[in-house]
Short mmCIF file of C-alpha atoms in Angstrom, two decimals:
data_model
loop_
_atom_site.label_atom_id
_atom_site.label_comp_id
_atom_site.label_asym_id
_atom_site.label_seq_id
_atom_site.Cartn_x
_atom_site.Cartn_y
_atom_site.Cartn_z
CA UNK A 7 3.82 7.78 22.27
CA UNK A 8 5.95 4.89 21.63
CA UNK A 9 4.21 1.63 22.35
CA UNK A 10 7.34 0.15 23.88
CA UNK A 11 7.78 3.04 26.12
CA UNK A 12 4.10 3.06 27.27
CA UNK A 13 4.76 -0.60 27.92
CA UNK A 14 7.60 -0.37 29.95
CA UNK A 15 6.10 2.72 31.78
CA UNK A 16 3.27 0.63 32.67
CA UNK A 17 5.56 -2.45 33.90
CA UNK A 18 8.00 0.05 36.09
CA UNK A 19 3.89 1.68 37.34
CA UNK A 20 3.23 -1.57 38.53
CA UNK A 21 6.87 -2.40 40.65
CA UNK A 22 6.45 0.99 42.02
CA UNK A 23 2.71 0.53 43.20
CA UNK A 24 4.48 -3.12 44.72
CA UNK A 25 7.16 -1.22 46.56
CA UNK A 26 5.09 1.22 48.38
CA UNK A 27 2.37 -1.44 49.14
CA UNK A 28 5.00 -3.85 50.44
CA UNK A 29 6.38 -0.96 52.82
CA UNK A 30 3.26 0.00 53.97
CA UNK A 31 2.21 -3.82 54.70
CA UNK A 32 6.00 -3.60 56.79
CA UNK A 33 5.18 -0.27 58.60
CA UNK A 34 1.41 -1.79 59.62
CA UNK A 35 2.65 -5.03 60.64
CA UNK A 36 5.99 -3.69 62.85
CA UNK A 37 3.69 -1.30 64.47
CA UNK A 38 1.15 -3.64 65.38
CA UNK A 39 2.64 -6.87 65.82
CA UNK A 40 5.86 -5.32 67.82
CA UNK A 41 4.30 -1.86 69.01
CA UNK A 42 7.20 -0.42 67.51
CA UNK A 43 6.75 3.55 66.85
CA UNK A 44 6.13 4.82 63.51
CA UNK A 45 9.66 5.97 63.32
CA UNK A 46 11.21 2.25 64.52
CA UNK A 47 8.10 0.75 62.11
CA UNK A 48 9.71 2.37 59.05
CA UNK A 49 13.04 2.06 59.76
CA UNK A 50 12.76 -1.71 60.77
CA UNK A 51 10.69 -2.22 57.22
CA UNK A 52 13.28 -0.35 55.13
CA UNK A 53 15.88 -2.78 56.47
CA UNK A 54 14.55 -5.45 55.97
CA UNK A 55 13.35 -4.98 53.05
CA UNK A 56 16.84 -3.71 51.42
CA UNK A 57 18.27 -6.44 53.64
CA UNK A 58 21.31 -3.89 54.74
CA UNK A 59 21.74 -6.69 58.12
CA UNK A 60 21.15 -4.38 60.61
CA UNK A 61 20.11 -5.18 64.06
CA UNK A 62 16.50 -5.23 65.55
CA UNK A 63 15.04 -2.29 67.54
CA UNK A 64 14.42 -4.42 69.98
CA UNK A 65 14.25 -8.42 70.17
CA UNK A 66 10.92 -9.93 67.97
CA UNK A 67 8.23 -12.84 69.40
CA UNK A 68 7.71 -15.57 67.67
CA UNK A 69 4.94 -13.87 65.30
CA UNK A 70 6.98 -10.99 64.43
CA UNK A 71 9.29 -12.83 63.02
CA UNK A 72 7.32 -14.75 60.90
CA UNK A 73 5.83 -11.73 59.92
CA UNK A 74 9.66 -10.38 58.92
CA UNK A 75 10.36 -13.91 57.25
CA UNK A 76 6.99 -13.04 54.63
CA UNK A 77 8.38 -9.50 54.12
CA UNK A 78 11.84 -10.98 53.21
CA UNK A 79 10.81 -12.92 50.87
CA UNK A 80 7.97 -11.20 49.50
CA UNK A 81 10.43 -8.21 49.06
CA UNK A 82 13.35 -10.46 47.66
CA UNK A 83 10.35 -11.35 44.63
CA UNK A 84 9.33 -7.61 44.59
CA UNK A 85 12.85 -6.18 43.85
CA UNK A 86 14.04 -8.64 41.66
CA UNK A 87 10.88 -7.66 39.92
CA UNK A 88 11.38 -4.08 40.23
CA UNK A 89 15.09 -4.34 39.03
CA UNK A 90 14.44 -6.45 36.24
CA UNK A 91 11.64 -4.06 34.55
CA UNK A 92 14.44 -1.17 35.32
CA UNK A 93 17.22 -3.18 33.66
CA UNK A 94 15.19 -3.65 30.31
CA UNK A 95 14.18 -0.80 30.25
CA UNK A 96 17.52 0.49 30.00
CA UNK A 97 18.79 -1.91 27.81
CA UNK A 98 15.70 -1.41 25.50
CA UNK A 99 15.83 2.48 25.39
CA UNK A 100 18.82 2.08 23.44
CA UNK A 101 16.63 0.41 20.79
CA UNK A 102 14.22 2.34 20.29
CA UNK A 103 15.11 4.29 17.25
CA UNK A 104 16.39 1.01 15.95
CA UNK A 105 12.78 -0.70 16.71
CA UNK A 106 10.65 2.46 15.33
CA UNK A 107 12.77 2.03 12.22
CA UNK A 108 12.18 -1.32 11.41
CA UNK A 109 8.25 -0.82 12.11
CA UNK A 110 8.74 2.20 9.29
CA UNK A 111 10.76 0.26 7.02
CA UNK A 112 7.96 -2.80 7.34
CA UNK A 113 5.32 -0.01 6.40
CA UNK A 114 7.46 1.08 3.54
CA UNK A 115 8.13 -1.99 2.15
CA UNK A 116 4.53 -2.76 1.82
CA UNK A 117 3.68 0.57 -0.53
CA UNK A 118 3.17 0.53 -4.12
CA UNK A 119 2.50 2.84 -6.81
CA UNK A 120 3.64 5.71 -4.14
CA UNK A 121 5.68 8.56 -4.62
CA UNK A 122 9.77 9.39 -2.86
CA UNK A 123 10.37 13.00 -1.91
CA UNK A 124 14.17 13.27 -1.94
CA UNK A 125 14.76 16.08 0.80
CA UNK A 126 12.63 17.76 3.39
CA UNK A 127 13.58 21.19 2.86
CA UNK A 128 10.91 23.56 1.69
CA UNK A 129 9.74 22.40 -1.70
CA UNK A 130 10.14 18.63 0.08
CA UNK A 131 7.76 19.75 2.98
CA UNK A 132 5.02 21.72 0.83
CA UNK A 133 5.05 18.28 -1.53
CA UNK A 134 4.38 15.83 1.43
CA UNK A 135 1.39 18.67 2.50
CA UNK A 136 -0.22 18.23 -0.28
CA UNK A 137 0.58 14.68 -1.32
CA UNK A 138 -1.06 13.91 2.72
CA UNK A 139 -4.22 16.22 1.76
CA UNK A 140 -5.41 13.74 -1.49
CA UNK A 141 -4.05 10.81 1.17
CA UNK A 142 -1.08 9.68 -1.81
CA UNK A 143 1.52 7.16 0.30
CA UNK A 144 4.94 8.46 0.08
CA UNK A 145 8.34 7.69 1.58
CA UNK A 146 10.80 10.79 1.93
CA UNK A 147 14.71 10.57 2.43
CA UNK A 148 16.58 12.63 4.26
CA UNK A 149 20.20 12.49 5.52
CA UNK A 150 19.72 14.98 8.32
CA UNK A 151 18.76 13.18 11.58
CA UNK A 152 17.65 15.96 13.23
CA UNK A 153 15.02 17.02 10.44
CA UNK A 154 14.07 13.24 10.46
CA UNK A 155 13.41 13.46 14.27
CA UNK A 156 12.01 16.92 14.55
CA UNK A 157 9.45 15.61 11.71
CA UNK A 158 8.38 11.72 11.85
CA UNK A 159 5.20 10.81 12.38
CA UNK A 160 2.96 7.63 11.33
CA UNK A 161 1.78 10.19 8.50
CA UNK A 162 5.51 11.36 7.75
CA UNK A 163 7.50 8.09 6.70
CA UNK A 164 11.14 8.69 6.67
CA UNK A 165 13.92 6.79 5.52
CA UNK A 166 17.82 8.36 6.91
CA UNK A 167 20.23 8.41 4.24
CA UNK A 168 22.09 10.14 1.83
CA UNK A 169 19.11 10.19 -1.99
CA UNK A 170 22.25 10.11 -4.05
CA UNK A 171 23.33 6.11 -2.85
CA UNK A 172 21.12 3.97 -4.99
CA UNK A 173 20.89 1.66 -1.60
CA UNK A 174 18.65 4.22 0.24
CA UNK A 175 16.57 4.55 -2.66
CA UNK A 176 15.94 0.90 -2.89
CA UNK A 177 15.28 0.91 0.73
CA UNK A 178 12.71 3.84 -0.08
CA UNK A 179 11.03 1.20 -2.64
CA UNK A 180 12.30 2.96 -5.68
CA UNK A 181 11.29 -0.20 -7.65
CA UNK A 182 7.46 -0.05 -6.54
CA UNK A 183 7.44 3.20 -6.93
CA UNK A 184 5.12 5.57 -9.65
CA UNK A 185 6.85 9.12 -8.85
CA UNK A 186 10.31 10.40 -7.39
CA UNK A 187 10.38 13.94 -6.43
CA UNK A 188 13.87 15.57 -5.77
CA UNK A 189 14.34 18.07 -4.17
CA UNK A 190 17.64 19.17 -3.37
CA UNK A 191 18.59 22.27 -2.86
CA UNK A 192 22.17 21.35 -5.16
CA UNK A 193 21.38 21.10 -8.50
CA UNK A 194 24.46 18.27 -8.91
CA UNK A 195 22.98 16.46 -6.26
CA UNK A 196 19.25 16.18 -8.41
CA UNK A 197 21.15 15.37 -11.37
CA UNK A 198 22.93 12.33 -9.70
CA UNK A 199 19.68 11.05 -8.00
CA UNK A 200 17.84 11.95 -11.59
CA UNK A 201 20.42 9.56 -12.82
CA UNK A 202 20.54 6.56 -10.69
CA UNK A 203 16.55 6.58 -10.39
CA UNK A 204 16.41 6.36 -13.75
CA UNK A 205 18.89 3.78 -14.79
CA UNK A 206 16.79 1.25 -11.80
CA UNK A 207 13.58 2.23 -12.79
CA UNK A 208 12.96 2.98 -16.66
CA UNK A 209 9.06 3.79 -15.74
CA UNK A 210 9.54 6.19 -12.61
CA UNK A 211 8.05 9.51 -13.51
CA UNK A 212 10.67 11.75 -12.08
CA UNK A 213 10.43 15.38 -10.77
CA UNK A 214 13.38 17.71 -9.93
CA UNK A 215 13.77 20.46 -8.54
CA UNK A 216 16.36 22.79 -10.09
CA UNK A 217 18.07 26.36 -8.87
CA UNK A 218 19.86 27.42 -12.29
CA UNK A 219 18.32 27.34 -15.71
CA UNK A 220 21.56 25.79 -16.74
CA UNK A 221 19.95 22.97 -15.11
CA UNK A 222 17.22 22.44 -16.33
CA UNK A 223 18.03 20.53 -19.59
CA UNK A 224 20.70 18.45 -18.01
CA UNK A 225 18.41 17.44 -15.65
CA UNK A 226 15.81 16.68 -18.35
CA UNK A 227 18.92 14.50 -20.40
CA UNK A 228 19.08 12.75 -17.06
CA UNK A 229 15.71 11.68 -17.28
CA UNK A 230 13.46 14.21 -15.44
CA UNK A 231 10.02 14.39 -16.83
CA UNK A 232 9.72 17.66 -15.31
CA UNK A 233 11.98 20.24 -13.84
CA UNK A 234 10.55 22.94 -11.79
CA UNK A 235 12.75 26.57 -10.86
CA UNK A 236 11.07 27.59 -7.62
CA UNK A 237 12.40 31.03 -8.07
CA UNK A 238 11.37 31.61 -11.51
CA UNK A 239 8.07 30.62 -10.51
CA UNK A 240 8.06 32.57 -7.88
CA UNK A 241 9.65 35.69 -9.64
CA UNK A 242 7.12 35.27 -12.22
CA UNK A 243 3.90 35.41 -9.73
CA UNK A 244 5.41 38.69 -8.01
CA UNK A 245 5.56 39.86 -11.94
CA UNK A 246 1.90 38.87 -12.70
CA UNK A 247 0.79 40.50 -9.42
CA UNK A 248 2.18 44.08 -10.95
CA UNK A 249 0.73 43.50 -14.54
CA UNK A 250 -2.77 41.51 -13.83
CA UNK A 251 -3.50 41.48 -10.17
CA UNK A 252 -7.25 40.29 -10.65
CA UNK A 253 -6.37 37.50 -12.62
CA UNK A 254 -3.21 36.48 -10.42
CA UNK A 255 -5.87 36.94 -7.21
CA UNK A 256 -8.82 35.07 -8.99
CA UNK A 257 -6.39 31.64 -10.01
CA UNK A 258 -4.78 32.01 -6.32
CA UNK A 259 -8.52 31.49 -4.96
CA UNK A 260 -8.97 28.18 -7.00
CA UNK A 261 -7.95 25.86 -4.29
CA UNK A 262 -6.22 22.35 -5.25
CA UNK A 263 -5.66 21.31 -1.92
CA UNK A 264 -7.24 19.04 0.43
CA UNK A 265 -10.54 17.25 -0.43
CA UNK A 266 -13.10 19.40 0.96
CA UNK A 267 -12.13 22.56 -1.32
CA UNK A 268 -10.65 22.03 -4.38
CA UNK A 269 -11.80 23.93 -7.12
CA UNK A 270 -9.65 22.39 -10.09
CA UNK A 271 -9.82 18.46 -10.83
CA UNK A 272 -8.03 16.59 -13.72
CA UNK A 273 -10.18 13.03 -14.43
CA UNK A 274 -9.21 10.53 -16.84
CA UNK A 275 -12.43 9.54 -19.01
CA UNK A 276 -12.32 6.04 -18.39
CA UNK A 277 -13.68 7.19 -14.61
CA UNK A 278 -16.84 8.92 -16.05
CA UNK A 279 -17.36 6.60 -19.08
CA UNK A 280 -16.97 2.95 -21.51
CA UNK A 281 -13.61 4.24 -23.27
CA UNK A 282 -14.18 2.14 -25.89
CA UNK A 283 -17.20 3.76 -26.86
CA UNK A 284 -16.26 7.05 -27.80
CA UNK A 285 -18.10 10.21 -26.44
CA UNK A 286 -17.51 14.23 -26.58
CA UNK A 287 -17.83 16.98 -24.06
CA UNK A 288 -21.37 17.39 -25.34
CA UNK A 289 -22.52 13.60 -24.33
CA UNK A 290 -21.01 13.97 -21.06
CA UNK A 291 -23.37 16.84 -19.77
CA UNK A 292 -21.17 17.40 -16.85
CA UNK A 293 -22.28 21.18 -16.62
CA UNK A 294 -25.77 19.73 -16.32
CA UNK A 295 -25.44 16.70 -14.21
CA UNK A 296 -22.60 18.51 -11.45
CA UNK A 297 -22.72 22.38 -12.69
CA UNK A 298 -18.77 21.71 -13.51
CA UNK A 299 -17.15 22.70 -16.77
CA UNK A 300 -14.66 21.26 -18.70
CA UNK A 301 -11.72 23.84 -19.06
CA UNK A 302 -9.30 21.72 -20.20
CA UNK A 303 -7.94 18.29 -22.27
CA UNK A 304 -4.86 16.26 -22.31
CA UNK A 305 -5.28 13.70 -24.70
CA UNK A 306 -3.49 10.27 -24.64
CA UNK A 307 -0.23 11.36 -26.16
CA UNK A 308 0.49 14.59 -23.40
CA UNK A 309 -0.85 17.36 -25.65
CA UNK A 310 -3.11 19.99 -23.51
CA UNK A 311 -6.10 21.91 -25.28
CA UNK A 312 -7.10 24.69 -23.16
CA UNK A 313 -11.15 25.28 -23.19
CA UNK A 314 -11.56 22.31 -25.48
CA UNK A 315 -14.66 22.70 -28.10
CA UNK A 316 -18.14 20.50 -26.78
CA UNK A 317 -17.40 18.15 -29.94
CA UNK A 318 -14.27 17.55 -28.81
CA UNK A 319 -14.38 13.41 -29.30
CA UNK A 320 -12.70 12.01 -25.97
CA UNK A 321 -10.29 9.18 -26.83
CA UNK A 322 -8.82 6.22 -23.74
CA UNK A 323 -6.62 6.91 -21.89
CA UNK A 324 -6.89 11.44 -22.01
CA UNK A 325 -8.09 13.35 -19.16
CA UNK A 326 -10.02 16.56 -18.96
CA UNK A 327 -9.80 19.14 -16.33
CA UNK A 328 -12.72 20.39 -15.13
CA UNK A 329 -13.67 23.38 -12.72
CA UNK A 330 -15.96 24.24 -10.09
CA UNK A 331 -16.92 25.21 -6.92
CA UNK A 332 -16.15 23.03 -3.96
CA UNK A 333 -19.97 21.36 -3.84
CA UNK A 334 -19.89 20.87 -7.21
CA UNK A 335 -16.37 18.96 -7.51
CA UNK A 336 -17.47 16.55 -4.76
CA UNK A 337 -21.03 16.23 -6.85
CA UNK A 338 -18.91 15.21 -9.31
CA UNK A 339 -17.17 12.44 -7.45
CA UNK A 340 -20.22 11.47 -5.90
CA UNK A 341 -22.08 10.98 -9.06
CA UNK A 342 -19.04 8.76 -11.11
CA UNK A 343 -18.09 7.49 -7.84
CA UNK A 344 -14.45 9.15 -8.25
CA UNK A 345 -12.04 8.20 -5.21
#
């Protein structure tokens, strides 16, 4: 809940808890003091209280109405109180949206090095699961308000605006920024935000989405790094699951998601060893220190070698890819003290 609202619910708590102790006080003290009955008690208390000017049930001693000159007063105090808390509140609730906003936009503005998700559609929502499961900040814009309300969270940053204005993208921290993922569901739309993310940051590794293989290279002259086609990926599994079912089962069982069961983790070699002393596979001895093997290499200029040889030298700045079973993944962290 809102801090502000539990607040304000705790402020109107209080001026209720006054109210109902001041009318009982009035109730006690009429029926005592005047031996009204309980009926005359209340109704005596309730106008003076509201101080509607009535007359008196019957004529007060001296004592009774000093008693009703305290419960003026003390009431006057009460519900100005009362109707104060009641006023800001109403005022305020008009600001809330405008106050959780700024609190989102402070926590925004305070990432680096984290990654925009342009839409919260489908591809959008299964990027921000995974991105929260290796606990990567990101920021994700969306122009529907309803999507924005339905789905904010302290986890869930949002900013509300439309990916292709180069304003909401700032706003998103496109300059701090390592990685933009877009994903529209309109292919023009991804090539204009490809576009103006580019042109106001030259480093950005951008992602995009794209629906038709027309797409793909414009998006990639736009200045995508990569450009995934959810439904040729997705055609292409149902494929593989006809012509080599084991195989499509066994790589669907290697999990990459969350920390406590991943099965598959890329590592650059400057997190296991001195870079500038140059070691191979062999000298690593990660199959004997973790029980992990090294499947795979990307070496410092992007090219991959799949089930790279053990005298494979390892140069700065390449990664390898290494499998295993959950245990021995976190072994592996544990031992080069990988975060």
């Amino acid at each position: 809940m809102n801090p502000l609202i539990k607040f304000f619910r705790k402020k109107i708590y209080t001026a209720v808890f006054l109210l109902v102790f001041l009318l009982f006080i009035g109730v006690l003290g009429f029926k005592i003091m005047s031996n009204y009955t309980w009926v005359d008690a209340i109704y005596m208390t309730v106008i003076t209280i509201t101080t509607v000017g009535f007359g008196e049930v019957q004529p007060l001693d001296d004592n009774a109405k000093i008693f009703t000159i305290f419960l003026i007063l003390t009431s006057v105090i009460i519900l100005g109180y009362a109707i104060t808390v009641i006023t800001e509140y109403i005022l305020s609730k008009n600001n809330f949206e405008e106050l959780k906003q700024r609190k989102m936009q402070k926590k925004i503005d305070g990432f680096k090095d984290h990654i925009i998700i342009c839409g919260y559609g489908r591809n959008g929502k299964q990027a921000a699961k995974k991105l929260l499961a290796y606990n990567k900040s990101f920021v994700v814009v969306e122009r529907d308000k309803e999507i924005i309300e339905k789905f904010q969270n302290e986890m869930v940053p949002f900013v509300l605006g439309n990916a292709n204005e180069d304003e909401v993208l700032l706003q998103a921290g496109i300059e701090r920024a390592s990685t933009l993922i877009s994903a529209l569901p309109n292919d023009a739309d991804n090539l204009f935000v490809v576009l103006s993310a580019r042109q106001i940051n030259s480093k950005l590794n951008i992602i995009s989405r794209a629906s038709q293989e027309t797409s793909y290279k414009k998006l990639k002259l736009a200045g995508a790094n990569n450009v995934i086609l959810p439904d040729r990926i997705g055609g292409d599994h149902m494929a593989s699951l006809v012509v080599v079912p084991d195989l499509i089962e066994f790589i669907d069982n290697l999990s990459i998601v969350g920390k406590s069961n991943i099965n598959i983790e890329q590592i650059p070699v400057e997190k296991l060893y001195d870079a500038t002393n140059a070691k191979t596979i062999r000298d690593l001895d990660l199959r004997r220190k973790t029980g992990c093997n090294v499947i795979g290499y990307k070496s410092s200029n992007g090219e991959y070698i799949v089930n790279p040889e053990a005298d494979l030298e390892l140069a700065p700045n390449s990664k390898i890819i290494v499998l295993g079973r959950p245990e021995q993944i976190q072994k592996l962290n544990s031992v080069y003290n990988i975060t």
